[in-house]
Amino acid sequence: MSEKELGRKWDRCLADTAVKLGAGLGLGIVFSVVFFKRRTWPISFGLGYGLGMAYSNCQHDFRSPYLLHGHVVKEQ
Amino acid sequence: MLRVCRKAAGGAAQSCLYGRGSLRPLQPCCYYSSTGSSGATAGKLVGAGLLFMGGGLGGTILYAKWDPKFRANVEKSVPYSEQLFQMTLGPPASPAPLPKKAVPPQPLHISSVAETSKESKQKKEKSAEQPAAEVLPPPGEHSLEEASTEAAHIISAMSEAVSVPAPGTHRDEAEPQAEAPAGAECVECKHEAPSAVKERPAEEVAVRLALQDQAEQDVLASLSTTLEEALGRTAKVTLQAVEAQDAAVQAICTHTQKLKEAMEDSEVSSDQKSTQWSALESALKERSKCVDNAADALQKARSELENLRGVIAAAKKSSVPGARAHILAAEENLHRMSVDLDNKVSKVQSAQTEAKIISQYSELVREAKTQFQKELNSITPDIQGGWKGLKMSDVAGKLTADDLNSLIAHAHRRIDQLNRELAEQRVREQLRIETALEQQRLEDKKALDGAVAAALERRREEVRLEQERKVEEVREVMEAEMRTQLRRQAAAHTDHLRDVLKVQEQELRAEAQESLNRKLVEQETEFRRMNQQQINAFTQDVNTAFARLKGMEDAIDSHAVAEEEARRAHQLWLAVEALGYTLKTAAAEAPTEPLAGAVQAIRDSCGENEFAQALATALPEESLQRGVYSEASLRARFYSIRKLARRVAMIDETRNSLYQYFLSYLQSVLLFEPEQVAPPAKLSPDDMDTFKLLSYATYCIEHGDLELAAKFVNQLRGESRRVAQDWLKEARLTLETRQIVSLLSAYANAVGLGTTQAP
């Protein structure tokens, strides 16, 4: 169903956001804990990174139908 | 009301997809009623509601009692109102009788028809009677007249041919006699003329003629009998007379002979002489007797002849022509008899004269002898007894020489005397002869005259008889000739008739032959024509029968074919119906069953039908494999689509970031437009707005026009389109399938209708 596609996309997006956020958070926490002495900025960075990635993924996912793919035609 | 609302609210949870639109009007009242459910007002409300309802019901019942039409309407519309009305009002009144009006006019019509028929019948009878009566008498008269005239003609022709000779025979006797009967006949004719009969019928004529003939025959018979009697009598008597005359003649002759003998035979002996003289006397007696007899007989004969003559005259007067022959014969007989009689009489008279002469001679001789005797006696007185009876020898013996001489002298003297007398006699003889001749001549003349007269008379009579006979003969001959001529004429007539008849016969025969031939030819041609006609008709019939048979066969075949077609059509229809039914098997969310089976069934049922095959193949694969969604499901789905499409209305190729998504969502939240807008007839570019399109589509969806909705949805662009893509596809599928199915159904219906045999 094409109308469910958006929903699915949104689901995916949210899931991805969640995952990314989680991962970002995790990594941020990890980095913050491991590397950056429990600062919040790696968490936010990581969240932001995760969110940004998720956003980008989401957007890409939402844009994907409209993307034009070019092909290089080798001339012979 | 509350319950209904509650039910509705409960049902909405289940059938929100279906009844969402229809429940909308109820929802406000639900909200209204739900707010006013406090105690006192509820009771008031309930009471008011009950009163209202009771009033409505009572009013309805009263009005139904008054107006039966209303009652019928209410009974029709409200389910159990019939029972309610029957309980309260009783059974409905029966409808008013209508046909009464139609009955009365009918008897009038019938009576009028009867009257007209009676009148016409009477008229017809009258008119039939009159011409019949008129027609009958004239043909009767005409027929009678014609028949009578025809019969008369024929009969007259016949009678003319028949009766022509008859009048010839009847003419003579009919002349004096027929004048009266002819007069009577003419009178009768005159009497009969007014009765429109022109000629006497042949029967009457024949009868009359027969009567006449009979009368004539009778008269003739009587005459002939009388004549014959008379003739017989006269003949007898005449014969007797003739015989008597003959006898008389004979007697006279014998007498004379005897006398002669007696006179001459002087040398005979006396005995013989005496015997002779006695014989003579006897002969004389005989003669006288015979003569008397003859005279008597003659008298009788003459009287009889007179009688006969009288009878003949009477017969002549009676003038029966048939008797003419008899009369003539009688006359002839009479004449002959009279002639005979006269002859005999003349013979007798001649005999008598001769006898008289002889007697005179004998007397003279006797006188001479007596004289001689006397002389002898005077001379020779010796010899006595006379010389007679004496022979010479006797005489010679008795006498002497003197006596002899004297005798011789006497003898000489006598001889001289005798010579002288002889001379004198010779001389006087001449004179006497002359005188005698004269006398004789006179007497002869007289006798001649008498004889001539008698002969003349006789001749005249004979001539007359001859004439009459001749006339009779001539008449007979004439009559015979006339008869022969008439016969000849009749024969000629018959010949002519025969010829004419023959000619006519030939002509008629030819005509008949010709007509026969013509008729035959006609009949032949007719027969041939009829034959041909029959043959034609027969062949035509056979052809028609054959054609009919063929037609029947064709019809049967076509029937079979049609039935086959019908069966196939039926099958097709059934299959299409099955297909249509499968379309209905769409559950709420699930699609229908795969249509492949039904379509296969259709394909099977319409094996050769290209159209159906084409249609069947035109069905999209998706519908075959997966089935299609129902309109309701599509409708339901549409709303979600709509929502979604509204949300992503701004998103297209150029705007497709998340932010745009957010903006589009914001736009959908903030933009208010009516949910359903009736689409215009023509779309302007302004209408290409997503929201407008969706409104139009909603409107169409709500009004069941999936196609138009799909068309509007098809006009969406961008993400909205993409979102609605599947729905569109499904809608297209559904529409396609439905279209094909409806086509097929229509086609099946058409085929079914086409194959249905109209009664």
Tab-separated table of C-alpha atoms in Angstrom, chain B residues 292-443:
chain	number	residue	atom	x	y	z
B	292	ASP	CA	-141.562	-67.911	-119.659
B	293	ASN	CA	-138.908	-68.650	-117.120
B	294	ALA	CA	-136.604	-66.474	-119.018
B	295	ALA	CA	-139.192	-63.767	-119.136
B	296	ASP	CA	-139.804	-64.059	-115.428
B	297	ALA	CA	-136.175	-64.181	-114.706
B	298	LEU	CA	-135.656	-61.281	-116.966
B	299	GLN	CA	-138.315	-59.433	-115.141
B	300	LYS	CA	-136.818	-60.252	-111.886
B	301	ALA	CA	-133.430	-59.429	-113.191
B	302	ARG	CA	-134.591	-56.172	-114.506
B	303	SER	CA	-136.261	-55.342	-111.277
B	304	GLU	CA	-133.192	-56.295	-109.443
B	305	LEU	CA	-131.148	-54.282	-111.800
B	306	GLU	CA	-133.398	-51.381	-111.145
B	307	ASN	CA	-132.958	-51.929	-107.475
B	308	LEU	CA	-129.292	-52.104	-107.906
B	309	ARG	CA	-129.381	-49.002	-109.968
B	310	GLY	CA	-131.352	-47.323	-107.280
B	311	VAL	CA	-128.950	-48.518	-104.666
B	312	ILE	CA	-126.054	-47.355	-106.732
B	313	ALA	CA	-127.698	-44.009	-107.156
B	314	ALA	CA	-128.203	-43.830	-103.432
B	315	ALA	CA	-124.659	-44.852	-102.932
B	316	LYS	CA	-123.628	-42.224	-105.372
B	317	LYS	CA	-125.699	-39.779	-103.448
B	318	SER	CA	-124.138	-40.880	-100.229
B	319	SER	CA	-120.871	-40.208	-102.004
B	320	VAL	CA	-118.474	-42.075	-99.899
B	321	PRO	CA	-115.325	-42.038	-101.906
B	322	GLY	CA	-114.219	-45.446	-100.868
B	323	ALA	CA	-117.425	-46.819	-102.172
B	324	ARG	CA	-116.749	-45.322	-105.515
B	325	ALA	CA	-114.824	-48.320	-106.546
B	326	HIS	CA	-117.595	-50.460	-105.261
B	327	ILE	CA	-120.069	-48.249	-106.969
B	328	LEU	CA	-118.136	-48.405	-110.118
B	329	ALA	CA	-117.750	-52.088	-109.809
B	330	ALA	CA	-121.378	-52.387	-109.026
B	331	GLU	CA	-122.184	-50.184	-111.934
B	332	GLU	CA	-119.948	-52.185	-114.128
B	333	ASN	CA	-121.476	-55.332	-112.883
B	334	LEU	CA	-124.814	-53.854	-113.390
B	335	HIS	CA	-123.926	-52.800	-116.837
B	336	ARG	CA	-122.397	-56.111	-117.643
B	337	MET	CA	-125.307	-57.901	-116.243
B	338	SER	CA	-127.672	-55.699	-118.091
B	339	VAL	CA	-125.537	-56.108	-121.156
B	340	ASP	CA	-125.489	-59.817	-120.704
B	341	LEU	CA	-129.092	-59.773	-120.029
B	342	ASP	CA	-129.713	-57.725	-123.088
B	343	ASN	CA	-127.453	-59.959	-125.073
B	344	LYS	CA	-129.178	-62.924	-123.824
B	345	VAL	CA	-132.452	-61.275	-124.433
B	346	SER	CA	-131.314	-60.368	-127.881
B	347	LYS	CA	-130.094	-63.877	-128.326
B	348	VAL	CA	-133.343	-65.100	-127.126
B	349	GLN	CA	-135.047	-62.716	-129.399
B	350	SER	CA	-132.864	-63.724	-132.305
B	351	ALA	CA	-133.428	-67.267	-131.412
B	352	GLN	CA	-137.043	-66.523	-131.186
B	353	THR	CA	-137.034	-64.727	-134.522
B	354	GLU	CA	-135.118	-67.559	-135.981
B	355	ALA	CA	-137.495	-69.884	-134.392
B	356	LYS	CA	-140.277	-67.773	-135.747
B	357	ILE	CA	-138.682	-67.865	-139.147
B	358	ILE	CA	-138.145	-71.515	-138.821
B	359	SER	CA	-141.653	-71.904	-137.591
B	360	GLN	CA	-142.883	-69.778	-140.398
B	361	TYR	CA	-140.789	-71.831	-142.706
B	362	SER	CA	-142.092	-74.867	-141.109
B	363	GLU	CA	-145.574	-73.504	-141.440
B	364	LEU	CA	-144.956	-72.720	-145.038
B	365	VAL	CA	-143.459	-76.052	-145.555
B	366	ARG	CA	-146.343	-77.572	-143.809
B	367	GLU	CA	-148.739	-75.581	-145.867
B	368	ALA	CA	-146.841	-76.535	-148.939
B	369	LYS	CA	-146.797	-80.003	-147.789
B	370	THR	CA	-150.467	-79.929	-147.016
B	371	GLN	CA	-151.067	-78.213	-150.254
B	372	PHE	CA	-148.918	-80.793	-151.896
B	373	GLN	CA	-150.675	-83.340	-150.016
B	374	LYS	CA	-153.939	-81.890	-150.977
B	375	GLU	CA	-152.811	-81.796	-154.515
B	376	LEU	CA	-151.510	-85.207	-154.290
B	377	ASN	CA	-154.625	-86.174	-152.638
B	378	SER	CA	-156.537	-84.474	-155.269
B	379	ILE	CA	-154.443	-86.070	-157.856
B	380	THR	CA	-154.075	-89.337	-156.285
B	381	PRO	CA	-156.948	-89.922	-154.075
B	382	ASP	CA	-155.744	-93.354	-153.412
B	383	ILE	CA	-153.070	-92.820	-151.221
B	384	GLN	CA	-154.449	-91.881	-147.985
B	385	GLY	CA	-152.838	-90.895	-144.927
B	386	GLY	CA	-150.640	-88.398	-146.425
B	387	TRP	CA	-147.332	-88.526	-148.038
B	388	LYS	CA	-145.608	-87.859	-144.999
B	389	GLY	CA	-144.220	-90.666	-143.357
B	390	LEU	CA	-144.171	-92.706	-146.407
B	391	LYS	CA	-141.151	-93.881	-148.034
B	392	MET	CA	-140.639	-94.031	-151.725
B	393	SER	CA	-140.417	-97.681	-151.739
B	394	ASP	CA	-143.774	-97.927	-150.061
B	395	VAL	CA	-145.172	-95.435	-152.447
B	396	ALA	CA	-143.735	-97.279	-155.405
B	397	GLY	CA	-145.345	-100.400	-154.282
B	398	LYS	CA	-148.766	-98.981	-153.924
B	399	LEU	CA	-149.111	-96.905	-157.059
B	400	THR	CA	-149.781	-97.983	-160.692
B	401	ALA	CA	-148.328	-96.729	-163.911
B	402	ASP	CA	-151.089	-94.269	-164.432
B	403	ASP	CA	-150.913	-93.111	-161.147
B	404	LEU	CA	-147.274	-92.832	-161.738
B	405	ASN	CA	-147.801	-91.063	-165.037
B	406	SER	CA	-150.413	-88.840	-163.627
B	407	LEU	CA	-148.173	-88.324	-160.775
B	408	ILE	CA	-145.338	-87.591	-163.024
B	409	ALA	CA	-147.536	-85.322	-165.078
B	410	HIS	CA	-148.763	-83.702	-162.004
B	411	ALA	CA	-145.285	-83.529	-160.924
B	412	HIS	CA	-144.254	-82.002	-164.180
B	413	ARG	CA	-147.121	-79.675	-164.023
B	414	ARG	CA	-146.262	-78.952	-160.509
B	415	ILE	CA	-142.740	-78.498	-161.563
B	416	ASP	CA	-143.786	-76.167	-164.340
B	417	GLN	CA	-146.075	-74.437	-162.011
B	418	LEU	CA	-143.378	-74.315	-159.537
B	419	ASN	CA	-140.956	-73.147	-162.150
B	420	ARG	CA	-143.417	-70.466	-163.139
B	421	GLU	CA	-143.976	-69.697	-159.575
B	422	LEU	CA	-140.311	-69.795	-159.122
B	423	ALA	CA	-139.885	-67.474	-162.058
B	424	GLU	CA	-142.627	-65.328	-160.688
B	425	GLN	CA	-141.136	-65.734	-157.380
B	426	ARG	CA	-137.809	-64.892	-158.802
B	427	VAL	CA	-139.270	-61.833	-160.396
B	428	ARG	CA	-141.261	-60.962	-157.377
B	429	GLU	CA	-138.377	-62.088	-155.378
B	430	GLN	CA	-136.438	-59.185	-156.502
B	431	LEU	CA	-139.282	-56.873	-155.640
B	432	ARG	CA	-140.046	-58.768	-152.570
B	433	ILE	CA	-136.489	-58.882	-151.807
B	434	GLU	CA	-136.333	-55.254	-152.429
B	435	THR	CA	-139.433	-54.649	-150.398
B	436	ALA	CA	-138.265	-57.154	-147.959
B	437	LEU	CA	-134.960	-55.538	-148.082
B	438	GLU	CA	-136.705	-52.276	-147.724
B	439	GLN	CA	-138.731	-53.636	-144.911
B	440	GLN	CA	-135.759	-55.374	-143.699
B	441	ARG	CA	-133.872	-52.255	-144.124
B	442	LEU	CA	-136.531	-50.376	-142.333
B	443	GLU	CA	-136.803	-53.020	-139.770
